Amino acid sequence: MKKILNVLCAAVCGGAVSLSLSISTAQAQEWPTDDVRLVVPYGPGGTTDVLSRRVADLLQEELGTNVVVENRPGAGSTVATGRLARGGRDIDHTILMASPGHTIGAAIFPDLTYDPVEDFVFIQNMIDIPNVMVVPADSPYNSVLEFVEAAKEQNMTFSHSGVGSSIHMSGELFKTLTETNLTAVPFSGSGAALPALLGGDVDVSFENIPTVLSHIQTGALKALAVTSAERSEYLPDVPTMNESGEYNLDQFITTAWFGLIAHNSFPEEATAAMQEALQEVMKREEFTSFVEQLGAEKGTIAGDEFKAFITDEVARWDEVAAKAGIRQE
Amino acid sequence: MMKFHSTGGALIKDPWDVVAGVVLLGFSLLLLFHLVPNYIGQPPIMQNPMMSPRWLPTIVGWLLLMFSVMMIIQGLLVADDAEDSGRRFERGPWLRFALMALSLVVYVGLFEMLGAVISGILATLILFIAHPVRTWWIYGLAIVFPVGVTLLFTGVMNVPLPMLPF
Amino acid sequence: MENITEVLQLFLATENFVAIAVGVVVGVTVGSIPGLTATMAVALALPFTFSMQPVAAILLLVGIYKGGMYGGSITAILIRTPGSPASACTLLDGYPMAQQGEAKKALKMALYSSVVADFISNIALIFFAAYLAKIALNFGAPEFFWLICFSLTIIISLASGSMVKGLIAALLGILLSLVGLDSVFGSQRLTFGNYNLMDSISFIPLLIGLFAIPEIIEFYRKKVVPHLRAKASGAGVSFSEFKGSLKSIVRGSLIGVIIGAIPGTGATAAAFISYGDAKRRSPHPERFGKGELEGVAASEAGNNGVAGATLIPLLSLGIPGDVITAIILGAFMVHGLTPGPILFQENLPLIYAIFLGIMLSSVILLFVGSAAIRYFSLIADIPKSILFPIVLMFCVYGSYAVNNDTFDVWLMLAFGVLGYVFNRTGIPAAPFLIGFILGPMFEDNLRRSLLIGSNDLSIFVRGPITWFFIALTVGSILLATYRFITSWHKAKQSAGKPGAGT
């Protein structure tokens, strides 16, 4: 019954703990005044979901309130994001774990009902997962340049985990920058895509590092380059795309980012409280080891910096989607 | 010709099949000539016609067309096995059926508006009245279950069912 | 020797046993509630495993997975509402059995069959993981394509009654499965601009609608009939009945193992393939779909056979075959373990401790399942006038729970009406489901093969696995044609005889 009561309270006086409190004291009280809702725009089981549940677990200790994870999958992540943008009840206690789907979705679906930048408050980037360009072990190519030169001569294929995934878009970005003949081969999820790469059915993939790390370590896959700005601590011997230097590859920096956003009416003090709590969460030993096990890196940007990053991402994927012909008209 | 004895003299052996066949025929035509060209986008460049998003829907459309014609023919010529299909039954009072339809409407139309608990109670009560259930305490279940199950879903399973209308 | 003591040390902890037991109980309970799936339960349990020992954490999740796989069959049999998608096939014969007062027999058979299949699947995991993983790696798009073609031929054996209607049902299933974003180009197909349809039609609302709702509509359209007591305390499965179905169970388990070892097919397809196979081999296929015990056995063997085998690509290659194994992969990672060949080299005792636990989970499933049957079979005694309104409520809430969206409630009721129309016109629902499950796999793998082979069709005959499945497909079609012709001849003869005699 507590839940019903809570909803009732929230509806009546904007999230006060009890009806007996007057409106003024309710406002004076520090955020959070109610359970925090963490919306996962994907179904259970993916990286976004696992990360959100870990963050929620630690965050409720820092905030001293329940953090309830809620899955609302659909159309990339645009269904949940659209819902958030529309606002509504409890909007000052609702946060969403956004990921590349947020910016790529905006590029692929032109008739979105929301603006991916202006309709939201960008709280904190939690983790970054860089991608790595991998080829099967018996592939004749040992560097990015060798691969690009070969791909200019003949048709090559790359596997990805679904239209509009960051893995797909990375491949399309590579194709546009290097002007090579790459064909996208879609799979439903990385789990299904991996055997095709391991078995040599496709020539290359731009997978998330954690997905393929153990295969690189056992030698089943060859890593040609990582897509982050600096070398990854997990693969210190693998050069960055940037180091390859040629074919515009210095512009090839993509990471799968995961960060918390909220509706743009999210109170300022709430953003501040969230950022403070999240800083504490990110310092925790549990979070550090979790991030390491994911093969990820801790996010560094928050607030305006985070927003500027999103703005750039939206513009970039917009261009790639248009060139690759995967924009819905 | 044992099979045909039941409706021996009639012109159409199985009217249900003919009706269903005609509806399907219409649907497959709609699919082929309206839905596929208008509601399935096709990229401008393709190396192979089999790659087109329209390829499989078109094939399905033509096959449906073919089979619906066969179904019409079958309906005209072959009677269905009466003991097999369970299609025949004694129809109950229309009020019973109408109340059932009403309870579905409650779920369809009012679920989000009234919340899971109230629409659940309402629809369950309607269905109990429709039967009609004559044991009075059973009606208590119509309140106990929606409330209990909603709490189970929201509290334990973390499903954010719409709660109350305000 | 050292290793054995280490394995036992890891395994013989109270925490492990509690984890397995809790997991199986939660799995069976959640699995039996329509709309609440084992996937959701595993995701919800994940945060609890963060603070547990790795072995106990994995076993808890595996327990939920296995329990959920069985639990779905309970409601499928009792109220024609598959608790989880994989048990959709079980209801084809399970529900008719319950209607004939043999609910307990169906439930028991489902349990025994599940446990046996589970056990076989575990054996495959423990002893043949490396070998099966190799097959999985050689299973590329063209091989997959032929496997799907072979599976599609099963529609022919599932179309009871009219072949034309069965094929129409399958075509409609395929058509509906194509709704959503195109997997290659990302263009919209028949979504009519509705964003809810972009991720294609959700399977669970479709299932619930197609099976549970028509039953409810029918009940309120018919004249009131006195309630048939379903003999909840009635007969279980006799040993000779079990032995009679054992061949189907073993075959179904093996089908499940193979399907499970290949990432991306799933337990639902395995159940249908096993069911179709059992029906084809049965001396009396006409009884399937009307309450044939062997049908229940075969489909439950098929879906539980998958449960252990999906761990094969996960543990040996680090590749999750479905959502649940993806979550289990996450649980491994949280404890600093990366499934894959390295895990076998570095943490062999841990793997074996997990294997022991998985074996134990099959035994626990037997006990938990028996207890569950005792209480759940009471449902069969509840008059339908009370049961159905509550079932409808579960259907609505459960459909909502899939995507937390009211749209799925509408979808579920729409499929309910479609299912009712299917019943009235005699269009069978099983081929519709097969079409819906296999349609996208057919198309995706066809196009994938073309993309990989750069439109060179020779890729479709590239190796022994493709030849094998081509042979099976052709054989299956020939067999069906042969049977069709002989049965047609027989019908003609028996129809001709009385006419000729008089």
XYZ file of N, CA and C in Angstrom, chain B residues 1-2 14 16-17 20 24 27 31 35-36 39-43 45-48 50-57 59-61 63-64 67-68 70-71 74 80 84-93 96-97 100 103-104 107-109 111-112 116-117 119-121 123-124 127-128 130-131 133 138 141 145-147 149-150 152-153 156-162, chain C residues 30 33-37 40-41 44 161-165 167-168 171-172 174-175 178 182 184-185 187-193 213 216-225 290 385-390 392-394 396-398 400-401 404-407 409-410 413 417 420 423-427 439-440 442-443 446-448 450-451 455 457 460 494-496 498:
522
model
N -17.936 -41.315 -51.291
C -18.445 -39.973 -51.003
C -19.140 -39.899 -49.650
N -18.694 -40.757 -48.735
C -19.237 -40.785 -47.390
C -19.202 -39.418 -46.720
N -19.531 -25.775 -47.283
C -19.075 -25.206 -46.026
C -19.034 -23.681 -46.132
N -18.802 -21.291 -44.056
C -17.782 -20.600 -43.248
C -16.467 -20.495 -43.999
N -16.078 -21.607 -44.637
C -14.818 -21.623 -45.370
C -14.865 -20.648 -46.538
N -14.543 -17.118 -45.134
C -13.168 -16.870 -44.701
C -12.248 -16.740 -45.904
N -9.986 -13.527 -46.918
C -8.541 -13.659 -47.102
C -8.111 -13.227 -48.498
N -8.032 -9.625 -48.480
C -6.885 -9.149 -47.713
C -5.594 -9.290 -48.507
N -3.110 -6.394 -49.519
C -1.704 -6.467 -49.144
C -0.812 -6.234 -50.356
N -0.887 -2.262 -49.394
C -0.037 -2.195 -48.204
C 1.448 -2.307 -48.547
N 1.809 -3.302 -49.353
C 3.230 -3.484 -49.651
C 3.816 -2.270 -50.369
N 3.380 0.947 -47.699
C 3.822 0.941 -46.299
C 5.133 0.209 -46.065
N 5.778 -0.226 -47.136
C 7.099 -0.821 -46.961
C 8.081 -0.027 -47.805
N 8.999 0.634 -47.111
C 9.977 1.454 -47.808
C 10.979 0.579 -48.526
N 11.439 1.017 -49.684
C 12.417 0.247 -50.435
C 13.616 1.141 -50.719
N 14.827 0.673 -50.387
C 15.998 1.505 -50.670
C 16.204 1.636 -52.176
N 18.942 1.621 -54.060
C 19.906 0.730 -54.718
C 19.899 -0.629 -54.024
N 19.823 -1.676 -54.848
C 19.894 -3.020 -54.278
C 20.586 -3.923 -55.268
N 21.462 -4.812 -54.735
C 22.165 -5.690 -55.672
C 21.297 -6.863 -56.085
N 20.318 -7.186 -55.268
C 19.586 -8.427 -55.491
C 18.130 -8.203 -55.090
N 16.106 -10.196 -53.943
C 15.785 -10.901 -52.707
C 16.155 -10.079 -51.473
N 16.983 -9.063 -51.637
C 17.374 -8.237 -50.509
C 16.285 -7.235 -50.135
N 15.348 -7.012 -51.029
C 14.361 -5.963 -50.799
C 13.478 -6.274 -49.595
N 13.158 -5.253 -48.795
C 12.223 -5.447 -47.692
C 10.846 -5.895 -48.185
N 10.588 -5.686 -49.492
C 9.270 -6.062 -50.020
C 9.228 -7.499 -50.519
N 10.393 -8.135 -50.606
C 10.441 -9.433 -51.267
C 9.574 -10.475 -50.572
N 9.839 -10.718 -49.306
C 9.085 -11.756 -48.596
C 7.594 -11.401 -48.440
N 7.269 -10.150 -48.068
C 5.831 -9.820 -47.984
C 5.100 -10.053 -49.310
N 5.897 -12.268 -51.670
C 5.721 -13.720 -51.850
C 4.589 -14.236 -50.970
N 4.620 -13.801 -49.695
C 3.559 -14.213 -48.775
C 2.202 -13.803 -49.336
N 2.133 -12.598 -49.901
C 0.878 -12.096 -50.474
C 0.367 -12.996 -51.586
N 1.168 -16.132 -52.222
C 0.804 -17.455 -51.704
C -0.554 -17.401 -50.999
N -0.758 -16.325 -50.240
C -2.049 -16.169 -49.556
C -3.179 -16.124 -50.566
N -3.760 -19.650 -51.848
C -4.403 -20.547 -50.883
C -5.827 -20.105 -50.542
N -6.068 -18.795 -50.582
C -7.436 -18.379 -50.271
C -8.395 -18.832 -51.381
N -7.921 -21.553 -53.086
C -8.095 -22.978 -52.811
C -9.085 -23.199 -51.672
N -9.048 -22.284 -50.697
C -9.952 -22.436 -49.554
C -11.397 -22.230 -49.986
N -12.373 -25.335 -51.787
C -12.574 -26.384 -50.801
C -13.915 -26.214 -50.087
N -17.052 -29.773 -43.937
C -16.068 -30.036 -42.885
C -16.579 -31.159 -42.004
N -15.336 -33.057 -35.772
C -13.949 -32.707 -35.594
C -13.739 -31.267 -35.129
N -14.474 -30.358 -35.688
C -14.080 -28.966 -35.576
C -14.569 -28.298 -34.297
N -15.549 -28.849 -33.660
C -16.067 -28.206 -32.461
C -16.645 -26.838 -32.747
N -17.040 -26.616 -33.988
C -17.555 -25.308 -34.330
C -19.010 -25.144 -33.913
N -19.679 -26.268 -33.788
C -21.108 -26.154 -33.501
C -21.331 -26.227 -32.008
N -22.139 -25.371 -31.509
C -22.445 -25.381 -30.076
C -23.751 -24.643 -29.873
N -24.293 -24.848 -28.695
C -25.527 -24.132 -28.371
C -25.191 -22.741 -27.900
N -25.759 -21.768 -28.505
C -25.413 -20.399 -28.163
C -26.126 -19.976 -26.885
N -25.399 -19.278 -26.025
C -25.972 -18.797 -24.776
C -26.732 -17.501 -24.994
N -27.291 -16.936 -23.910
C -28.016 -15.678 -24.043
C -27.087 -14.548 -24.496
N -25.141 -12.305 -21.861
C -23.908 -12.889 -21.337
C -22.720 -12.517 -22.224
N -22.920 -12.664 -23.510
C -21.865 -12.350 -24.464
C -21.558 -10.851 -24.465
N -19.529 -9.802 -21.539
C -18.133 -10.199 -21.717
C -17.416 -9.196 -22.614
N -16.595 -6.130 -20.755
C -15.430 -6.209 -19.865
C -14.131 -6.051 -20.663
N -14.125 -6.577 -21.881
C -12.944 -6.372 -22.732
C -12.772 -4.889 -23.039
N -11.116 -3.063 -20.276
C -9.664 -3.202 -20.280
C -9.014 -2.389 -21.397
N -9.632 -2.436 -22.565
C -9.040 -1.721 -23.696
C -9.075 -0.222 -23.466
N -10.228 0.264 -23.039
C -10.418 1.713 -23.024
C -10.040 2.392 -21.726
N -8.033 1.057 -19.089
C -6.921 0.520 -18.309
C -5.971 1.619 -17.845
N -5.600 2.466 -18.790
C -4.643 3.512 -18.446
C -5.315 4.618 -17.640
N -4.835 -0.007 -13.085
C -4.993 -1.460 -13.144
C -6.011 -1.961 -12.122
N -5.996 -1.399 -10.928
C -6.851 -1.926 -9.865
C -8.330 -1.720 -10.190
N -9.892 -0.828 -13.034
C -10.393 -1.477 -14.246
C -10.454 -2.993 -14.031
N -9.494 -3.525 -13.281
C -9.514 -4.956 -12.985
C -10.747 -5.348 -12.185
N -11.060 -4.573 -11.145
C -12.237 -4.848 -10.313
C -13.506 -4.766 -11.154
N -13.954 -4.955 -14.484
C -14.110 -5.993 -15.500
C -14.437 -7.340 -14.858
N -13.790 -7.639 -13.750
C -14.046 -8.917 -13.087
C -15.490 -8.982 -12.585
N -17.825 -9.638 -15.425
C -17.789 -11.034 -15.865
C -18.519 -11.949 -14.878
N -18.392 -11.647 -13.581
C -19.114 -12.444 -12.588
C -20.626 -12.288 -12.784
N -22.057 -11.506 -15.554
C -22.430 -12.079 -16.851
C -22.752 -13.558 -16.728
N -22.023 -14.258 -15.839
C -22.184 -15.718 -15.859
C -23.590 -16.194 -15.517
N -22.602 -15.443 -11.428
C -22.157 -16.140 -10.225
C -23.150 -15.831 -9.116
N -18.040 -14.746 -3.551
C -17.160 -14.772 -4.726
C -16.892 -13.349 -5.211
N -13.848 -11.719 -4.269
C -12.624 -12.044 -5.018
C -12.332 -10.997 -6.088
N -8.474 -10.009 -5.770
C -7.483 -10.376 -6.778
C -6.853 -9.179 -7.482
N -7.653 -8.267 -8.036
C -6.988 -7.139 -8.693
C -6.036 -6.380 -7.763
N -6.449 -6.169 -6.517
C -5.583 -5.436 -5.589
C -4.330 -6.255 -5.293
N -2.960 -8.832 -6.946
C -2.076 -9.080 -8.081
C -1.363 -7.797 -8.496
N -2.074 -6.671 -8.425
C -1.420 -5.408 -8.758
C -0.257 -5.153 -7.812
N 1.441 -7.370 -6.210
C 2.488 -8.336 -6.557
C 3.305 -7.834 -7.748
N 2.598 -7.370 -8.766
C 3.288 -6.908 -9.973
C 4.131 -5.669 -9.676
N 6.656 -6.525 -6.071
C 7.658 -7.579 -6.121
C 8.333 -7.635 -7.482
N 7.507 -7.591 -8.546
C 8.085 -7.787 -9.872
C 8.478 -6.491 -10.559
N 8.276 -5.360 -9.873
C 8.826 -4.125 -10.411
C 8.167 -3.696 -11.727
N 6.909 -4.111 -11.920
C 6.196 -3.731 -13.133
C 5.392 -2.460 -12.829
N 5.670 -1.374 -13.504
C 4.955 -0.131 -13.186
C 3.549 -0.084 -13.775
N 2.643 -0.895 -13.266
C 1.254 -0.848 -13.736
C 0.677 0.535 -13.430
N -0.181 1.025 -14.302
C -0.836 2.293 -13.967
C -1.673 2.095 -12.698
N 7.295 -17.665 -11.098
C 7.229 -16.571 -12.068
C 6.905 -17.107 -13.451
N 3.238 -17.587 -14.210
C 2.335 -16.446 -14.331
C 2.466 -15.846 -15.729
N 1.366 -15.770 -16.477
C 1.445 -15.258 -17.838
C 2.026 -13.845 -17.845
N 2.940 -13.609 -18.740
C 3.498 -12.267 -18.881
C 4.712 -12.032 -18.023
N 4.792 -12.702 -16.888
C 6.006 -12.594 -16.089
C 6.933 -13.723 -16.526
N 8.063 -13.356 -17.102
C 8.921 -14.385 -17.662
C 10.140 -14.608 -16.785
N 12.583 -11.735 -16.856
C 12.375 -10.645 -15.910
C 12.893 -11.023 -14.538
N 12.578 -12.260 -14.102
C 12.991 -12.690 -12.770
C 14.508 -12.719 -12.656
N 15.749 -9.226 -12.324
C 15.477 -8.682 -10.994
C 16.392 -9.295 -9.939
N -5.986 -31.598 -39.904
C -7.169 -31.267 -40.685
C -6.767 -30.757 -42.052
N -7.166 -29.531 -42.340
C -6.975 -29.015 -43.682
C -5.575 -28.472 -43.886
N -4.882 -29.001 -44.891
C -3.547 -28.525 -45.230
C -3.580 -27.069 -45.664
N -4.589 -26.707 -46.452
C -4.679 -25.337 -46.951
C -4.776 -24.358 -45.781
N -5.608 -24.685 -44.815
C -5.774 -23.779 -43.678
C -4.480 -23.672 -42.869
N -1.446 -23.925 -44.009
C -0.498 -23.092 -44.736
C -0.903 -21.617 -44.671
N -2.216 -21.375 -44.742
C -2.684 -19.990 -44.622
C -2.287 -19.431 -43.259
N 1.352 -18.572 -43.255
C 1.633 -17.363 -44.036
C 1.250 -16.114 -43.251
N 0.092 -16.174 -42.590
C -0.322 -15.008 -41.790
C 0.682 -14.765 -40.661
N 3.905 -15.518 -40.692
C 5.111 -14.927 -41.282
C 4.870 -13.441 -41.546
N 3.718 -13.135 -42.123
C 3.424 -11.746 -42.472
C 3.469 -10.852 -41.230
N 6.844 -9.909 -39.831
C 7.668 -8.978 -40.604
C 7.388 -7.523 -40.246
N 12.937 -3.022 -40.811
C 13.645 -3.980 -41.632
C 15.050 -4.175 -41.070
N 17.833 -5.138 -42.375
C 18.995 -4.742 -43.168
C 19.012 -3.240 -43.403
N 17.900 -2.699 -43.851
C 17.887 -1.297 -44.254
C 17.317 -0.379 -43.177
N 14.320 0.270 -42.786
C 13.096 0.939 -43.216
C 11.901 0.297 -42.509
N 10.809 1.055 -42.421
C 9.651 0.548 -41.683
C 8.800 -0.356 -42.565
N 8.341 -1.431 -41.966
C 7.468 -2.338 -42.707
C 6.140 -2.457 -41.982
N 5.092 -2.014 -42.636
C 3.724 -2.169 -42.139
C 3.549 -1.707 -40.697
N 4.317 -0.681 -40.306
C 4.148 -0.182 -38.942
C 3.096 0.922 -38.909
N 2.756 1.459 -40.062
C 1.787 2.546 -40.181
C 2.183 3.709 -39.270
N 3.485 3.901 -39.135
C 3.983 5.025 -38.351
C 3.820 4.849 -36.855
N -7.581 -15.939 -24.659
C -8.768 -15.113 -24.861
C -9.886 -15.837 -25.618
N -11.946 -17.803 -23.388
C -12.832 -17.004 -22.539
C -14.053 -16.533 -23.343
N -13.774 -16.041 -24.550
C -14.884 -15.563 -25.392
C -15.876 -16.707 -25.633
N -15.317 -17.859 -25.977
C -16.142 -19.029 -26.256
C -17.039 -19.373 -25.056
N -16.425 -19.322 -23.880
C -17.155 -19.691 -22.666
C -18.372 -18.797 -22.470
N -18.213 -17.506 -22.763
C -19.334 -16.593 -22.545
C -20.299 -16.564 -23.717
N -19.915 -17.240 -24.800
C -20.856 -17.277 -25.915
C -21.715 -18.530 -25.840
N -21.127 -19.558 -25.278
C -21.859 -20.815 -25.196
C -22.881 -20.765 -24.067
N -23.803 -21.683 -24.164
C -24.735 -21.868 -23.070
C -23.985 -22.444 -21.877
N -24.443 -22.095 -20.690
C -23.747 -22.561 -19.488
C -23.752 -24.091 -19.435
N -22.577 -24.641 -19.266
C -22.498 -26.090 -19.099
C -22.020 -26.375 -17.684
N -5.263 -33.201 -29.584
C -6.530 -33.478 -28.924
C -6.335 -34.087 -27.552
N -16.448 -20.082 -14.334
C -17.080 -18.767 -14.174
C -16.288 -17.894 -13.205
N -15.571 -18.502 -12.301
C -14.739 -17.738 -11.371
C -13.319 -17.625 -11.903
N -12.859 -18.714 -12.509
C -11.483 -18.760 -12.982
C -11.233 -17.789 -14.135
N -12.115 -17.784 -15.109
C -11.847 -17.029 -16.333
C -11.714 -15.518 -16.122
N -12.595 -14.903 -15.309
C -12.379 -13.463 -15.082
C -11.006 -13.175 -14.491
N -10.543 -14.052 -13.615
C -9.229 -13.824 -13.003
C -8.115 -14.090 -14.012
N -8.383 -13.591 -17.185
C -8.381 -12.429 -18.067
C -7.586 -11.286 -17.440
N -7.783 -11.099 -16.135
C -7.053 -10.045 -15.440
C -5.537 -10.296 -15.520
N -5.138 -11.546 -15.287
C -3.716 -11.881 -15.393
C -3.206 -11.617 -16.808
N -4.258 -9.441 -18.948
C -4.125 -8.002 -19.189
C -2.888 -7.471 -18.466
N -2.760 -7.777 -17.182
C -1.605 -7.289 -16.433
C -0.300 -7.834 -17.025
N -0.342 -9.119 -17.362
C 0.863 -9.753 -17.896
C 1.301 -9.160 -19.220
N 0.720 -6.157 -20.193
C 1.253 -4.836 -19.893
C 2.708 -4.956 -19.446
N 2.987 -5.997 -18.651
C 4.306 -6.134 -18.032
C 5.416 -6.375 -19.045
N 5.843 -2.788 -20.424
C 5.287 -1.725 -19.583
C 4.536 -0.704 -20.428
N 3.654 -1.198 -21.253
C 2.940 -0.310 -22.155
C 1.527 -0.839 -22.400
N 0.552 0.078 -22.422
C -0.834 -0.317 -22.638
C -1.055 -0.853 -24.044
N -0.188 -0.439 -24.972
C -0.358 -0.889 -26.346
C -0.385 -2.413 -26.423
N -1.510 -4.429 -24.245
C -2.812 -4.923 -23.789
C -3.780 -4.949 -24.968
N -3.754 -3.866 -25.741
C -4.631 -3.810 -26.931
C -4.264 -4.904 -27.913
N -5.558 -8.274 -26.789
C -6.989 -8.475 -27.000
C -7.311 -8.599 -28.487
N -9.207 -11.758 -30.389
C -10.300 -11.782 -31.361
C -9.869 -12.576 -32.593
N -10.054 -16.152 -31.867
C -11.444 -16.594 -31.875
C -11.926 -16.852 -33.308
N -10.489 -20.020 -34.501
C -11.234 -21.170 -33.993
C -12.496 -21.413 -34.807
N -13.211 -20.341 -35.079
C -14.476 -20.448 -35.810
C -14.288 -20.970 -37.218
N -13.198 -20.513 -37.880
C -12.990 -20.912 -39.265
C -12.121 -22.153 -39.366
N -11.676 -22.693 -38.225
C -10.889 -23.914 -38.247
C -9.463 -23.705 -38.722
N -8.966 -22.456 -38.635
C -7.558 -22.222 -38.983
C -6.730 -22.519 -37.741
N 9.578 -17.064 -39.456
C 9.560 -16.132 -40.586
C 10.756 -15.198 -40.612
N 10.975 -14.437 -39.529
C 12.108 -13.509 -39.542
C 13.446 -14.225 -39.629
N 14.054 -16.981 -41.190
C 14.178 -17.382 -42.592
C 14.700 -16.225 -43.424
N 14.017 -15.105 -43.309
C 14.383 -13.950 -44.130
C 15.772 -13.434 -43.768
N 18.530 -15.762 -44.968
C 18.627 -15.726 -46.425
C 19.411 -14.491 -46.861
N 19.008 -13.343 -46.313
C 19.652 -12.097 -46.730
C 21.086 -12.019 -46.221
N 21.296 -12.524 -45.005
C 22.648 -12.553 -44.451
C 23.564 -13.369 -45.362
N 23.227 -13.971 -48.522
C 23.467 -13.246 -49.768
C 24.496 -12.142 -49.554
N 24.411 -11.468 -48.396
C 25.358 -10.387 -48.118
C 26.766 -10.944 -47.922
N 26.130 -12.137 -53.029
C 25.137 -12.570 -54.004
C 25.517 -13.812 -54.783
N 25.268 -17.528 -55.115
C 24.355 -18.512 -54.538
C 25.054 -19.789 -54.084
N 25.086 -21.304 -50.485
C 24.033 -22.113 -49.879
C 24.357 -23.607 -49.871
N -11.729 -45.977 -49.399
C -12.755 -46.271 -48.396
C -14.051 -45.551 -48.749
N -13.923 -44.412 -49.403
C -15.132 -43.707 -49.822
C -15.782 -44.433 -51.002
N -14.900 -45.007 -51.851
C -15.406 -45.666 -53.050
C -16.089 -46.996 -52.744
N -18.072 -48.447 -50.261
C -19.503 -48.669 -50.015
C -20.328 -48.394 -51.255
